[in-house]
GROMACS .gro file of C-alpha atoms in nm:
model
  240
    1MET     CA    1   0.908  -0.812  -0.995
    2SER     CA    2   0.879  -0.901  -0.644
    3TRP     CA    3   1.117  -0.662  -0.498
    4ASN     CA    4   0.799  -0.394  -0.502
    5ARG     CA    5   0.634  -0.597  -0.292
    6ARG     CA    6   0.969  -0.652  -0.092
    7SER     CA    7   1.097  -0.251  -0.053
    8LEU     CA    8   0.728  -0.139   0.008
    9ASP     CA    9   0.575  -0.442   0.267
   10ARG     CA   10   0.811  -0.308   0.643
   11PRO     CA   11   0.747  -0.008   0.560
   12THR     CA   12   0.423  -0.037   0.482
   13ARG     CA   13   0.267  -0.263   0.705
   14ARG     CA   14   0.432  -0.007   0.990
   15ILE     CA   15   0.227   0.312   0.877
   16ALA     CA   16  -0.073  -0.029   0.859
   17LEU     CA   17  -0.015  -0.082   1.225
   18ALA     CA   18   0.009   0.253   1.381
   19GLY     CA   19  -0.322   0.390   1.162
   20ALA     CA   20  -0.481   0.131   1.317
   21LEU     CA   21  -0.337   0.180   1.703
   22PHE     CA   22  -0.385   0.560   1.652
   23CYS     CA   23  -0.722   0.504   1.571
   24GLY     CA   24  -0.779   0.246   1.823
   25LEU     CA   25  -0.561   0.449   2.130
   26THR     CA   26  -0.820   0.835   2.027
   27SER     CA   27  -1.092   0.683   2.035
   28ALA     CA   28  -1.059   0.660   2.386
   29GLY     CA   29  -1.113   0.940   2.419
   30CYS     CA   30  -1.501   0.948   2.335
   31ILE     CA   31  -1.584   0.766   2.682
   32VAL     CA   32  -1.731   0.918   2.916
   33ILE     CA   33  -1.744   0.882   3.296
   34ASP     CA   34  -2.008   1.040   3.562
   35ASP     CA   35  -1.828   0.938   3.904
   36ALA     CA   36  -1.577   1.276   3.949
   37GLU     CA   37  -1.269   1.038   4.107
   38ALA     CA   38  -1.289   0.823   3.754
   39ARG     CA   39  -1.248   1.145   3.568
   40ASP     CA   40  -0.957   1.256   3.679
   41GLU     CA   41  -0.795   0.844   3.655
   42ALA     CA   42  -0.947   0.859   3.245
   43GLU     CA   43  -0.836   1.192   3.230
   44GLU     CA   44  -0.441   1.098   3.323
   45VAL     CA   45  -0.483   0.765   3.079
   46ARG     CA   46  -0.626   0.937   2.836
   47GLU     CA   47  -0.316   1.206   2.861
   48ASP     CA   48  -0.115   0.889   2.836
   49LEU     CA   49  -0.274   0.844   2.523
   50ARG     CA   50  -0.209   1.107   2.311
   51ASP     CA   51   0.109   1.067   2.450
   52ALA     CA   52   0.076   0.703   2.302
   53ALA     CA   53  -0.071   0.902   1.970
   54ASP     CA   54   0.192   1.118   1.930
   55ASP     CA   55   0.444   0.869   1.932
   56ILE     CA   56   0.232   0.595   1.731
   57ALA     CA   57   0.245   0.970   1.401
   58GLU     CA   58   0.581   0.967   1.429
   59SER     CA   59   0.668   0.581   1.374
   60ILE     CA   60   0.433   0.703   1.060
   61THR     CA   61   0.688   0.945   0.960
   62ASP     CA   62   1.022   0.681   1.063
   63ALA     CA   63   0.828   0.433   0.855
   64LEU     CA   64   0.893   0.681   0.508
   65GLU     CA   65   1.233   0.714   0.622
   66GLU     CA   66   1.310   0.451   0.593
   67ILE     CA   67   1.144   0.351   0.270
   68GLY     CA   68   1.352   0.674   0.195
   69GLU     CA   69   1.733   0.593   0.285
   70HIS     CA   70   1.668   0.276   0.099
   71MET     CA   71   1.561   0.414  -0.182
   72SER     CA   72   1.890   0.723  -0.118
   73ASP     CA   73   2.119   0.407  -0.166
   74PHE     CA   74   1.932   0.297  -0.470
   75ALA     CA   75   1.881   0.573  -0.684
   76GLU     CA   76   2.220   0.636  -0.607
   77GLU     CA   77   2.305   0.412  -0.838
   78LEU     CA   78   2.033   0.479  -1.102
   79GLY     CA   79   2.085   0.804  -1.114
   80GLY     CA   80   1.768   1.006  -1.285
   81GLU     CA   81   1.494   1.288  -1.250
   82THR     CA   82   1.191   1.277  -1.034
   83LEU     CA   83   0.860   1.356  -1.276
   84VAL     CA   84   0.764   1.578  -0.950
   85ASP     CA   85   0.845   1.795  -0.651
   86GLN     CA   86   0.619   1.675  -0.452
   87PRO     CA   87   0.392   1.305  -0.412
   88ILE     CA   88  -0.020   1.361  -0.472
   89HIS     CA   89  -0.132   1.300  -0.075
   90PHE     CA   90  -0.275   0.980  -0.005
   91ARG     CA   91  -0.598   1.118   0.116
   92GLU     CA   92  -0.664   1.159  -0.272
   93PHE     CA   93  -0.592   0.817  -0.345
   94TYR     CA   94  -0.864   0.678  -0.129
   95ASP     CA   95  -1.195   0.676  -0.401
   96PHE     CA   96  -0.906   0.392  -0.554
   97LEU     CA   97  -1.022   0.106  -0.294
   98PRO     CA   98  -1.320   0.072  -0.330
   99GLU     CA   99  -1.578  -0.021  -0.067
  100ARG     CA  100  -1.675  -0.324  -0.220
  101ALA     CA  101  -1.541  -0.586  -0.480
  102GLY     CA  102  -1.744  -0.905  -0.542
  103ASN     CA  103  -1.765  -1.065  -0.236
  104LEU     CA  104  -1.519  -0.892  -0.054
  105ARG     CA  105  -1.561  -0.540   0.130
  106ARG     CA  106  -1.296  -0.282   0.243
  107THR     CA  107  -1.292  -0.306   0.693
  108SER     CA  108  -1.010  -0.064   0.735
  109ARG     CA  109  -0.818   0.285   0.495
  110GLU     CA  110  -0.572   0.439   0.673
  111GLY     CA  111  -0.175   0.565   0.495
  112ALA     CA  112   0.091   0.841   0.504
  113THR     CA  113   0.251   1.128   0.317
  114GLY     CA  114   0.597   1.165   0.425
  115GLY     CA  115   0.993   1.105   0.356
  116ALA     CA  116   1.325   1.188   0.441
  117LEU     CA  117   1.666   1.262   0.222
  118GLY     CA  118   1.541   1.474  -0.033
  119PHE     CA  119   1.298   1.171  -0.140
  120HIS     CA  120   0.868   1.143  -0.048
  121MET     CA  121   0.590   0.967  -0.158
  122SER     CA  122   0.267   0.870  -0.049
  123VAL     CA  123   0.086   0.525   0.068
  124ALA     CA  124  -0.232   0.438   0.150
  125GLU     CA  125  -0.349   0.147   0.240
  126ALA     CA  126  -0.702  -0.074   0.214
  127GLU     CA  127  -0.775  -0.378   0.434
  128TYR     CA  128  -1.064  -0.658   0.278
  129GLU     CA  129  -1.281  -0.919   0.414
  130GLY     CA  130  -1.463  -1.197   0.202
  131ARG     CA  131  -1.564  -1.548   0.169
  132SER     CA  132  -1.372  -1.914   0.278
  133GLY     CA  133  -1.154  -1.613   0.539
  134ALA     CA  134  -1.071  -1.354   0.234
  135GLU     CA  135  -0.906  -1.119   0.301
  136VAL     CA  136  -0.641  -0.907   0.076
  137GLU     CA  137  -0.445  -0.558   0.168
  138VAL     CA  138  -0.477  -0.317  -0.143
  139SER     CA  139  -0.161  -0.063  -0.193
  140ILE     CA  140  -0.114   0.220  -0.352
  141ALA     CA  141   0.203   0.463  -0.377
  142ASP     CA  142   0.361   0.735  -0.541
  143ILE     CA  143   0.661   0.809  -0.657
  144GLY     CA  144   0.686   1.000  -0.851
  145ALA     CA  145   0.891   1.227  -0.621
  146MET     CA  146   1.160   0.943  -0.620
  147PRO     CA  147   1.472   1.036  -0.872
  148VAL     CA  148   1.539   0.635  -0.945
  149ILE     CA  149   1.197   0.588  -1.206
  150GLY     CA  150   1.340   0.875  -1.435
  151SER     CA  151   1.657   0.570  -1.457
  152GLU     CA  152   1.682   0.421  -1.751
  153GLY     CA  153   1.794   0.174  -1.532
  154PHE     CA  154   1.434   0.187  -1.346
  155VAL     CA  155   1.274   0.151  -1.638
  156GLU     CA  156   1.527  -0.146  -1.807
  157TRP     CA  157   1.411  -0.297  -1.428
  158LEU     CA  158   1.047  -0.328  -1.585
  159ASP     CA  159   1.103  -0.479  -1.832
  160LEU     CA  160   1.211  -0.825  -1.672
  161SER     CA  161   1.049  -1.145  -1.817
  162VAL     CA  162   0.888  -1.376  -1.550
  163ASP     CA  163   0.729  -1.720  -1.651
  164GLU     CA  164   0.744  -1.999  -1.343
  165GLU     CA  165   0.449  -2.273  -1.371
  166SER     CA  166   0.401  -2.545  -1.092
  167ASP     CA  167   0.037  -2.765  -0.989
  168ARG     CA  168   0.079  -2.525  -0.713
  169GLY     CA  169   0.023  -2.264  -0.817
  170TRP     CA  170   0.259  -1.967  -1.121
  171ALA     CA  171   0.404  -1.706  -1.064
  172ARG     CA  172   0.444  -1.440  -1.358
  173THR     CA  173   0.530  -1.127  -1.567
  174ILE     CA  174   0.215  -1.003  -1.796
  175GLU     CA  175   0.036  -0.650  -1.935
  176TYR     CA  176  -0.191  -0.499  -1.724
  177GLU     CA  177  -0.449  -0.216  -1.876
  178GLY     CA  178  -0.104  -0.170  -2.076
  179TYR     CA  179   0.031  -0.159  -1.800
  180PRO     CA  180   0.363  -0.376  -1.691
  181ALA     CA  181   0.251  -0.566  -1.391
  182MET     CA  182   0.356  -0.939  -1.200
  183GLU     CA  183   0.107  -1.187  -1.121
  184GLU     CA  184   0.198  -1.437  -0.813
  185PHE     CA  185  -0.031  -1.764  -0.733
  186ARG     CA  186   0.044  -2.024  -0.444
  187ARG     CA  187  -0.268  -2.280  -0.419
  188THR     CA  188  -0.314  -2.363  -0.018
  189ARG     CA  189  -0.658  -2.546  -0.052
  190GLY     CA  190  -0.847  -2.623  -0.361
  191ASP     CA  191  -0.857  -2.310  -0.591
  192ARG     CA  192  -0.797  -2.126  -0.258
  193GLY     CA  193  -0.451  -2.010  -0.170
  194ARG     CA  194  -0.163  -1.722  -0.195
  195ALA     CA  195  -0.203  -1.391  -0.422
  196GLU     CA  196  -0.018  -1.073  -0.511
  197PHE     CA  197  -0.084  -0.926  -0.805
  198THR     CA  198   0.145  -0.592  -0.898
  199TRP     CA  199   0.112  -0.313  -1.148
  200PHE     CA  200   0.274   0.030  -1.245
  201VAL     CA  201   0.098   0.269  -1.371
  202GLU     CA  202   0.244   0.557  -1.651
  203SER     CA  203   0.650   0.478  -1.374
  204ARG     CA  204   0.499   0.633  -1.117
  205PHE     CA  205   0.188   0.455  -0.933
  206VAL     CA  206   0.249   0.122  -0.777
  207VAL     CA  207  -0.002  -0.081  -0.690
  208VAL     CA  208  -0.016  -0.389  -0.495
  209LEU     CA  209  -0.322  -0.633  -0.382
  210ASP     CA  210  -0.167  -0.867  -0.161
  211ALA     CA  211  -0.403  -1.142  -0.094
  212ARG     CA  212  -0.429  -1.447   0.172
  213ASP     CA  213  -0.764  -1.752   0.126
  214VAL     CA  214  -0.865  -1.618  -0.203
  215THR     CA  215  -0.902  -1.749  -0.550
  216ILE     CA  216  -0.764  -1.582  -0.857
  217ASP     CA  217  -1.116  -1.533  -0.979
  218GLU     CA  218  -1.189  -1.232  -0.628
  219LEU     CA  219  -0.834  -1.144  -0.635
  220HIS     CA  220  -0.886  -1.013  -0.999
  221GLU     CA  221  -1.218  -0.876  -0.946
  222LEU     CA  222  -1.102  -0.618  -0.679
  223ARG     CA  223  -0.814  -0.510  -0.838
  224ASP     CA  224  -1.036  -0.493  -1.162
  225ALA     CA  225  -1.282  -0.190  -0.962
  226ILE     CA  226  -0.933  -0.069  -0.923
  227ASP     CA  227  -0.950   0.276  -1.138
  228THR     CA  228  -0.630   0.251  -1.297
  229ASP     CA  229  -0.716   0.528  -1.623
  230ALA     CA  230  -0.800   0.764  -1.353
  231LEU     CA  231  -0.523   0.727  -1.136
  232ALA     CA  232  -0.240   0.685  -1.493
  233ASP     CA  233  -0.502   1.081  -1.586
  234LEU     CA  234  -0.245   1.205  -1.278
  235ARG     CA  235   0.061   1.153  -1.388
  236ASP     CA  236   0.165   1.468  -1.400
  237ARG     CA  237  -0.012   1.588  -1.111
  238GLU     CA  238   0.146   1.828  -0.846
  239GLY     CA  239   0.126   1.718  -0.510
  240ARG     CA  240   0.055   1.978  -0.281
   0.00000   0.00000   0.00000
């Protein structure tokens, strides 16, 4: 089931990067300059930055379109119907991204809603930092408007079973809060390492934690701080 991180990873990282750059660029407009000539030059720079910000905003849409293009081929193979016509707007997922969880503190938050070719989705992301260099990226995606999730093939896919273990860590499919999940952990130093935890809520929402330099307990604390039951209550919510 590690397919989900690979399929979401590249587009959502682009969304996160675009969001961060957008904030950085637009914040340049807050600078106050007294000299008239310097103000004129600054205004030209700001115009350039606004143009760049527009390009970045377009890249977010491009990222979501890329998801739609990849998913369209997959949906043709599996068939199926959508749960909803439109995904929930990404800002509604912000409440599911806690400010703190144990030693981890949220340092950024961004997202996007869009799509192409009749395939639409929303993604909200947050980054967390903690002790000993711990870093975690959390993504919540609504794929309810993609035909693939209503197919028999998708349901069968969720039934995949993985159980691997070595001295360095493990990878296994489990059940979390009553939903199919995948947990992976690879030690890099002591009890810390790279970790991923992914679970599917009501066959509509995909929640992914991708972590570096964490203990498995730190990862579980953040995972448990995300209200899965409240997310499940949104299963039939139509986006606007």
